[in-house]
PDB file of C-alpha atoms in Angstrom:
ATOM      1  CA  MET A  18      -4.208 -10.644 -20.894  1.00 73.00           C
ATOM      2  CA  PRO A  19      -2.370  -7.764 -19.173  1.00 83.00           C
ATOM      3  CA  GLU A  20      -0.807  -8.373 -15.788  1.00 89.00           C
ATOM      4  CA  ALA A  21      -2.951  -7.021 -12.965  1.00 92.00           C
ATOM      5  CA  ALA A  22      -3.393  -7.652  -9.261  1.00 94.00           C
ATOM      6  CA  ARG A  23      -5.065  -6.131  -6.233  1.00 95.00           C
ATOM      7  CA  ILE A  24      -4.332  -7.015  -2.628  1.00 94.00           C
ATOM      8  CA  SER A  25      -6.163  -5.701   0.411  1.00 94.00           C
ATOM      9  CA  SER A  26      -6.552  -6.066   4.140  1.00 92.00           C
ATOM     10  CA  SER A  27      -9.765  -7.121   5.826  1.00 92.00           C
ATOM     11  CA  VAL A  28      -8.697  -6.113   9.334  1.00 90.00           C
ATOM     12  CA  LEU A  29      -7.939  -2.876  11.169  1.00 88.00           C
ATOM     13  CA  GLN A  30      -4.210  -2.374  11.640  1.00 87.00           C
ATOM     14  CA  VAL A  31      -2.922  -0.220  14.492  1.00 84.00           C
ATOM     15  CA  ILE A  32      -0.034   2.006  13.422  1.00 80.00           C
ATOM     16  CA  PRO A  33       2.087   3.313  16.309  1.00 79.00           C
ATOM     17  CA  THR A  34       2.734   7.068  16.418  1.00 76.00           C
ATOM     18  CA  GLY A  35       6.063   8.071  14.901  1.00 76.00           C
ATOM     19  CA  THR A  36       6.826   4.613  13.548  1.00 80.00           C
ATOM     20  CA  GLU A  37       7.069   3.638   9.890  1.00 80.00           C
ATOM     21  CA  THR A  38       4.975   0.479   9.650  1.00 84.00           C
ATOM     22  CA  GLN A  39       4.383  -1.815   6.699  1.00 86.00           C
ATOM     23  CA  ILE A  40       0.726  -2.466   5.938  1.00 88.00           C
ATOM     24  CA  THR A  41      -0.179  -6.136   6.150  1.00 90.00           C
ATOM     25  CA  PHE A  42      -2.351  -7.649   3.440  1.00 93.00           C
ATOM     26  CA  ASP A  43      -4.439 -10.801   3.827  1.00 95.00           C
ATOM     27  CA  THR A  44      -6.593 -10.914   0.713  1.00 96.00           C
ATOM     28  CA  THR A  45      -5.857 -11.270  -2.994  1.00 97.00           C
ATOM     29  CA  ASP A  46      -8.829  -9.611  -4.688  1.00 96.00           C
ATOM     30  CA  PHE A  47      -7.609 -10.604  -8.155  1.00 96.00           C
ATOM     31  CA  ASP A  48      -4.329 -11.668  -9.708  1.00 96.00           C
ATOM     32  CA  THR A  49      -3.893 -12.456 -13.398  1.00 94.00           C
ATOM     33  CA  ASN A  50      -0.330 -13.792 -13.282  1.00 92.00           C
ATOM     34  CA  GLY A  51       0.885 -14.666  -9.775  1.00 94.00           C
ATOM     35  CA  LEU A  52       1.903 -11.124  -8.833  1.00 93.00           C
ATOM     36  CA  ALA A  53       0.386 -11.100  -5.332  1.00 94.00           C
ATOM     37  CA  ASP A  54       2.768 -12.121  -2.544  1.00 93.00           C
ATOM     38  CA  LEU A  55       0.757 -12.029   0.688  1.00 94.00           C
ATOM     39  CA  ALA A  56       3.606 -13.670   2.648  1.00 93.00           C
ATOM     40  CA  ASN A  57       5.649 -10.485   2.086  1.00 90.00           C
ATOM     41  CA  ASP A  58       2.710  -8.036   1.824  1.00 90.00           C
ATOM     42  CA  GLU A  59       3.584  -6.945  -1.695  1.00 90.00           C
ATOM     43  CA  ILE A  60       2.929  -7.228  -5.384  1.00 91.00           C
ATOM     44  CA  LYS A  61       5.951  -8.473  -7.332  1.00 89.00           C
ATOM     45  CA  VAL A  62       6.217  -7.381 -10.949  1.00 86.00           C
ATOM     46  CA  ARG A  63       8.510  -9.661 -12.922  1.00 83.00           C
ATOM     47  CA  GLN A  64       8.168  -8.130 -16.377  1.00 84.00           C
ATOM     48  CA  ALA A  65       9.550  -4.741 -17.374  1.00 85.00           C
ATOM     49  CA  GLY A  66       6.943  -2.249 -18.487  1.00 84.00           C
ATOM     50  CA  ILE A  67       4.791   0.677 -17.485  1.00 85.00           C
ATOM     51  CA  TYR A  68       2.428   0.000 -14.592  1.00 85.00           C
ATOM     52  CA  LEU A  69      -0.335   1.969 -12.929  1.00 86.00           C
ATOM     53  CA  VAL A  70      -0.077   1.741  -9.139  1.00 86.00           C
ATOM     54  CA  VAL A  71      -2.977   2.900  -6.978  1.00 85.00           C
ATOM     55  CA  ALA A  72      -2.950   2.934  -3.172  1.00 84.00           C
ATOM     56  CA  ALA A  73      -5.670   3.875  -0.720  1.00 83.00           C
ATOM     57  CA  VAL A  74      -5.499   3.972   3.066  1.00 83.00           C
ATOM     58  CA  ARG A  75      -8.200   5.098   5.467  1.00 82.00           C
ATOM     59  CA  PHE A  76      -7.008   6.789   8.669  1.00 79.00           C
ATOM     60  CA  VAL A  77      -9.067   7.178  11.835  1.00 78.00           C
ATOM     61  CA  GLY A  78      -9.626  10.881  12.581  1.00 75.00           C
ATOM     62  CA  ASN A  79      -7.045  12.497  14.837  1.00 74.00           C
ATOM     63  CA  ALA A  80      -6.446  16.195  15.485  1.00 74.00           C
ATOM     64  CA  THR A  81      -2.677  15.872  15.992  1.00 74.00           C
ATOM     65  CA  GLY A  82       0.283  14.493  14.109  1.00 72.00           C
ATOM     66  CA  GLY A  83       0.768  13.759  10.435  1.00 73.00           C
ATOM     67  CA  ARG A  84      -0.079  10.778   8.268  1.00 77.00           C
ATOM     68  CA  ASP A  85       1.490   9.602   5.060  1.00 77.00           C
ATOM     69  CA  ILE A  86       1.663   6.518   2.907  1.00 79.00           C
ATOM     70  CA  ARG A  87       4.557   5.397   0.759  1.00 79.00           C
ATOM     71  CA  VAL A  88       4.598   2.985  -2.125  1.00 81.00           C
ATOM     72  CA  ARG A  89       8.044   1.493  -2.539  1.00 80.00           C
ATOM     73  CA  LEU A  90       9.654   0.535  -5.818  1.00 78.00           C
ATOM     74  CA  ASN A  91      12.097  -2.356  -5.320  1.00 75.00           C
ATOM     75  CA  GLY A  92      12.220  -1.545  -1.603  1.00 71.00           C
ATOM     76  CA  ALA A  93      13.345   2.066  -2.168  1.00 68.00           C
ATOM     77  CA  ALA A  94      11.578   4.624   0.011  1.00 59.00           C
ATOM     78  CA  GLY A  95       9.582   7.453  -1.436  1.00 52.00           C
ATOM     79  CA  ALA A  96       8.624   6.173  -4.867  1.00 53.00           C
ATOM     80  CA  ILE A  97       5.180   7.648  -4.193  1.00 53.00           C
ATOM     81  CA  VAL A  98       4.318   9.635  -1.079  1.00 52.00           C
ATOM     82  CA  VAL A  99       0.904  10.935  -0.078  1.00 52.00           C
ATOM     83  CA  HIS A 100       1.007  13.178   2.967  1.00 49.00           C
ATOM     84  CA  GLU A 101      -1.705  14.509   5.231  1.00 51.00           C
ATOM     85  CA  THR A 102      -0.439  17.202   7.619  1.00 50.00           C
ATOM     86  CA  ASP A 103      -3.122  16.807  10.263  1.00 53.00           C
ATOM     87  CA  GLY A 104      -6.399  15.016  10.837  1.00 51.00           C
ATOM     88  CA  THR A 105      -8.168  17.119   8.201  1.00 51.00           C
ATOM     89  CA  PRO A 106      -8.351  15.360   4.813  1.00 50.00           C
ATOM     90  CA  GLY A 107      -6.717  17.349   2.045  1.00 48.00           C
ATOM     91  CA  SER A 108      -4.828  19.719   4.346  1.00 44.00           C
TER      92      SER A 108
END
């Protein structure tokens, strides 16, 4: 069976303006091989290979400021960045 895991959060998390904040996860939706680490809010891959990583975050509408999410690879910033320039999705 291939390794696969999904973690999620069941609560609203307030993100302060202008502050990089780690998303907290409290639910393991599925985990085929002990990858989910809720204590550290991450998925730990222990076997080399090619992995598909998908991230989704819902932001409350706001007409000012920018929003972005980052998926880190081994703690390094900017492995994947999705940026929203204002409160308009897709802008």
